[in-house]
C-alpha positions as YAML, in Angstrom:
chain: A
units: angstrom
residues:
- id: 1
  name: MET
  ca: [0.29, 0.10, 0.06]
- id: 2
  name: PHE
  ca: [2.74, 2.48, 0.86]
- id: 3
  name: LYS
  ca: [4.32, 1.66, -2.91]
- id: 4
  name: THR
  ca: [0.95, 2.36, -4.48]
- id: 5
  name: LYS
  ca: [1.01, 6.00, -2.63]
- id: 6
  name: LEU
  ca: [4.72, 6.59, -3.43]
- id: 7
  name: LEU
  ca: [3.92, 5.96, -7.21]
- id: 8
  name: LEU
  ca: [0.85, 8.08, -7.05]
- id: 9
  name: LEU
  ca: [2.49, 11.17, -5.60]
- id: 10
  name: PRO
  ca: [4.37, 12.20, -8.68]
- id: 11
  name: PHE
  ca: [1.28, 11.93, -10.64]
- id: 12
  name: LEU
  ca: [-0.53, 14.40, -8.10]
- id: 13
  name: LEU
  ca: [2.33, 16.81, -8.10]
- id: 14
  name: ILE
  ca: [2.03, 17.03, -11.80]
- id: 15
  name: ILE
  ca: [-1.77, 17.65, -12.14]
- id: 16
  name: PHE
  ca: [-2.25, 19.97, -9.16]
- id: 17
  name: GLY
  ca: [1.28, 21.80, -8.80]
- id: 18
  name: CYS
  ca: [2.25, 22.95, -12.33]
- id: 19
  name: GLY
  ca: [0.33, 25.93, -12.96]
- id: 20
  name: THR
  ca: [-2.19, 28.66, -11.75]
- id: 21
  name: SER
  ca: [-4.57, 31.11, -13.34]
- id: 22
  name: SER
  ca: [-2.17, 33.89, -12.36]
- id: 23
  name: ASP
  ca: [0.83, 32.56, -14.23]
- id: 24
  name: PRO
  ca: [2.64, 35.25, -16.15]
- id: 25
  name: LEU
  ca: [1.68, 34.79, -19.91]
- id: 26
  name: ASP
  ca: [4.66, 33.80, -22.09]
- id: 27
  name: VAL
  ca: [4.51, 36.30, -24.73]
- id: 28
  name: ASP
  ca: [6.86, 36.56, -27.90]
- id: 29
  name: TYR
  ca: [7.53, 40.27, -28.55]
- id: 30
  name: GLY
  ca: [9.37, 39.64, -31.85]
- id: 31
  name: ALA
  ca: [12.47, 41.60, -32.68]
- id: 32
  name: ASP
  ca: [14.07, 43.85, -30.17]
- id: 33
  name: TYR
  ca: [12.10, 47.11, -29.02]
- id: 34
  name: LEU
  ca: [11.13, 49.26, -26.19]
- id: 35
  name: ILE
  ca: [8.08, 51.39, -25.04]
- id: 36
  name: VAL
  ca: [9.12, 54.61, -24.07]
- id: 37
  name: VAL
  ca: [7.03, 55.40, -21.06]
- id: 38
  name: THR
  ca: [5.59, 59.28, -20.91]
- id: 39
  name: GLU
  ca: [3.05, 60.87, -19.01]
- id: 40
  name: ASP
  ca: [0.42, 60.00, -21.41]
- id: 41
  name: ARG
  ca: [2.04, 57.10, -23.22]
- id: 42
  name: PRO
  ca: [1.35, 54.19, -23.01]
- id: 43
  name: SER
  ca: [-2.51, 54.63, -22.99]
- id: 44
  name: VAL
  ca: [-5.98, 53.43, -24.17]
- id: 45
  name: VAL
  ca: [-8.02, 56.20, -25.42]
- id: 46
  name: GLY
  ca: [-11.58, 55.11, -26.33]
- id: 47
  name: ASN
  ca: [-10.46, 51.68, -28.11]
- id: 48
  name: THR
  ca: [-7.04, 52.73, -29.35]
- id: 49
  name: LEU
  ca: [-3.85, 51.92, -27.89]
- id: 50
  name: ARG
  ca: [-1.32, 54.86, -28.01]
- id: 51
  name: VAL
  ca: [2.64, 53.95, -27.39]
- id: 52
  name: VAL
  ca: [5.73, 55.45, -28.24]
- id: 53
  name: LEU
  ca: [8.30, 52.75, -29.69]
- id: 54
  name: ARG
  ca: [11.89, 52.70, -29.66]
- id: 55
  name: TYR
  ca: [14.20, 50.14, -31.76]
- id: 56
  name: ASN
  ca: [17.32, 50.39, -33.75]
- id: 57
  name: GLY
  ca: [17.56, 49.73, -37.59]
- id: 58
  name: CYS
  ca: [18.44, 51.11, -40.67]
- id: 59
  name: GLU
  ca: [15.26, 52.98, -41.56]
- id: 60
  name: PRO
  ca: [12.24, 53.92, -39.80]
- id: 61
  name: ASN
  ca: [8.65, 52.44, -39.92]
- id: 62
  name: HIS
  ca: [9.09, 48.93, -38.71]
- id: 63
  name: GLN
  ca: [6.09, 46.77, -38.58]
- id: 64
  name: PHE
  ca: [4.46, 45.75, -35.47]
- id: 65
  name: GLU
  ca: [1.12, 43.68, -34.70]
- id: 66
  name: LEU
  ca: [-1.17, 43.93, -31.98]
- id: 67
  name: ASN
  ca: [-1.95, 40.65, -30.03]
- id: 68
  name: SER
  ca: [-4.50, 40.05, -27.40]
- id: 69
  name: LEU
  ca: [-5.61, 37.32, -25.17]
- id: 70
  name: GLU
  ca: [-8.36, 37.18, -22.66]
- id: 71
  name: ASN
  ca: [-6.86, 36.00, -19.39]
- id: 72
  name: ASP
  ca: [-10.00, 36.48, -17.16]
- id: 73
  name: ASN
  ca: [-13.76, 37.41, -17.44]
- id: 74
  name: ASN
  ca: [-13.35, 40.98, -18.34]
- id: 75
  name: GLU
  ca: [-9.46, 41.27, -18.93]
- id: 76
  name: PHE
  ca: [-7.19, 40.83, -21.58]
- id: 77
  name: GLU
  ca: [-3.66, 41.00, -22.09]
- id: 78
  name: VAL
  ca: [-2.31, 43.11, -24.61]
- id: 79
  name: TRP
  ca: [1.25, 43.15, -26.61]
- id: 80
  name: LEU
  ca: [2.82, 44.19, -29.63]
- id: 81
  name: ARG
  ca: [5.08, 41.84, -31.59]
- id: 82
  name: LYS
  ca: [7.72, 43.55, -33.92]
- id: 83
  name: ILE
  ca: [7.57, 41.86, -37.32]
- id: 84
  name: THR
  ca: [10.50, 43.62, -38.84]
- id: 85
  name: PRO
  ca: [13.69, 41.55, -37.83]
- id: 86
  name: ASN
  ca: [16.58, 42.99, -36.01]
- id: 87
  name: GLN
  ca: [19.08, 44.94, -38.37]
- id: 88
  name: ASP
  ca: [22.68, 45.77, -38.32]
- id: 89
  name: CYS
  ca: [22.63, 49.32, -37.93]
- id: 90
  name: ASP
  ca: [22.91, 51.61, -35.00]
- id: 91
  name: GLN
  ca: [20.33, 54.36, -35.75]
- id: 92
  name: SER
  ca: [17.87, 54.57, -33.14]
- id: 93
  name: PHE
  ca: [14.31, 55.37, -33.92]
- id: 94
  name: GLU
  ca: [11.53, 56.68, -31.57]
- id: 95
  name: GLU
  ca: [7.86, 56.83, -33.13]
- id: 96
  name: SER
  ca: [4.24, 57.37, -31.79]
- id: 97
  name: ARG
  ca: [2.09, 54.82, -32.93]
- id: 98
  name: GLU
  ca: [-1.73, 54.03, -32.43]
- id: 99
  name: PHE
  ca: [-3.13, 50.32, -32.75]
- id: 100
  name: GLU
  ca: [-7.07, 49.77, -32.75]
- id: 101
  name: LEU
  ca: [-7.94, 47.05, -29.99]
- id: 102
  name: PRO
  ca: [-10.15, 44.51, -31.26]
- id: 103
  name: ALA
  ca: [-13.82, 44.86, -30.71]
- id: 104
  name: GLU
  ca: [-14.27, 42.40, -27.89]
- id: 105
  name: THR
  ca: [-12.03, 44.30, -25.75]
- id: 106
  name: ASN
  ca: [-14.31, 47.47, -25.76]
- id: 107
  name: GLN
  ca: [-15.58, 46.65, -22.29]
- id: 108
  name: SER
  ca: [-12.71, 44.97, -20.72]
- id: 109
  name: ARG
  ca: [-9.81, 45.87, -18.39]
- id: 110
  name: ILE
  ca: [-6.61, 46.15, -20.40]
- id: 111
  name: ARG
  ca: [-3.59, 44.96, -19.05]
- id: 112
  name: PHE
  ca: [-0.47, 45.75, -21.71]
- id: 113
  name: SER
  ca: [2.77, 44.25, -21.56]
- id: 114
  name: ALA
  ca: [6.23, 45.04, -23.50]
- id: 115
  name: PRO
  ca: [9.47, 44.03, -23.15]
- id: 116
  name: ASN
  ca: [10.49, 46.74, -20.50]
- id: 117
  name: PHE
  ca: [6.74, 47.55, -19.43]
- id: 118
  name: GLU
  ca: [3.69, 45.92, -17.66]
- id: 119
  name: GLY
  ca: [0.61, 47.94, -16.44]
- id: 120
  name: ILE
  ca: [-3.08, 47.99, -16.49]
- id: 121
  name: LEU
  ca: [-4.01, 50.93, -19.01]
- id: 122
  name: ARG
  ca: [-8.05, 50.74, -18.46]
- id: 123
  name: GLU
  ca: [-10.00, 49.61, -15.71]
- id: 124
  name: ILE
  ca: [-13.80, 48.73, -15.81]
...
């Protein structure tokens, strides 16, 4: 009987001990970039995410995509993924950008994360 309980212990640890709903989301931010934190950025105005982006490269206007995932009943995790790959140039670019949030986030709490930032941008 002791041997059966001993064999059952690893199974129970795997099922009940591996994760919780509060585990941080494993996010793919793509190529290197940072969010510039200012008095009014990052922010959500209406259903638009407003950010200032900083990255290095050979030319400006790198491509980003907005991603979101519902992580609770009325909360969405939102992040940007930099599509343009890292470039072997030392120029630094700082750009103010706006991204339209998905319609399903309209009445939701918004948690925004970036490589150097994490915070709630809209409470409900």
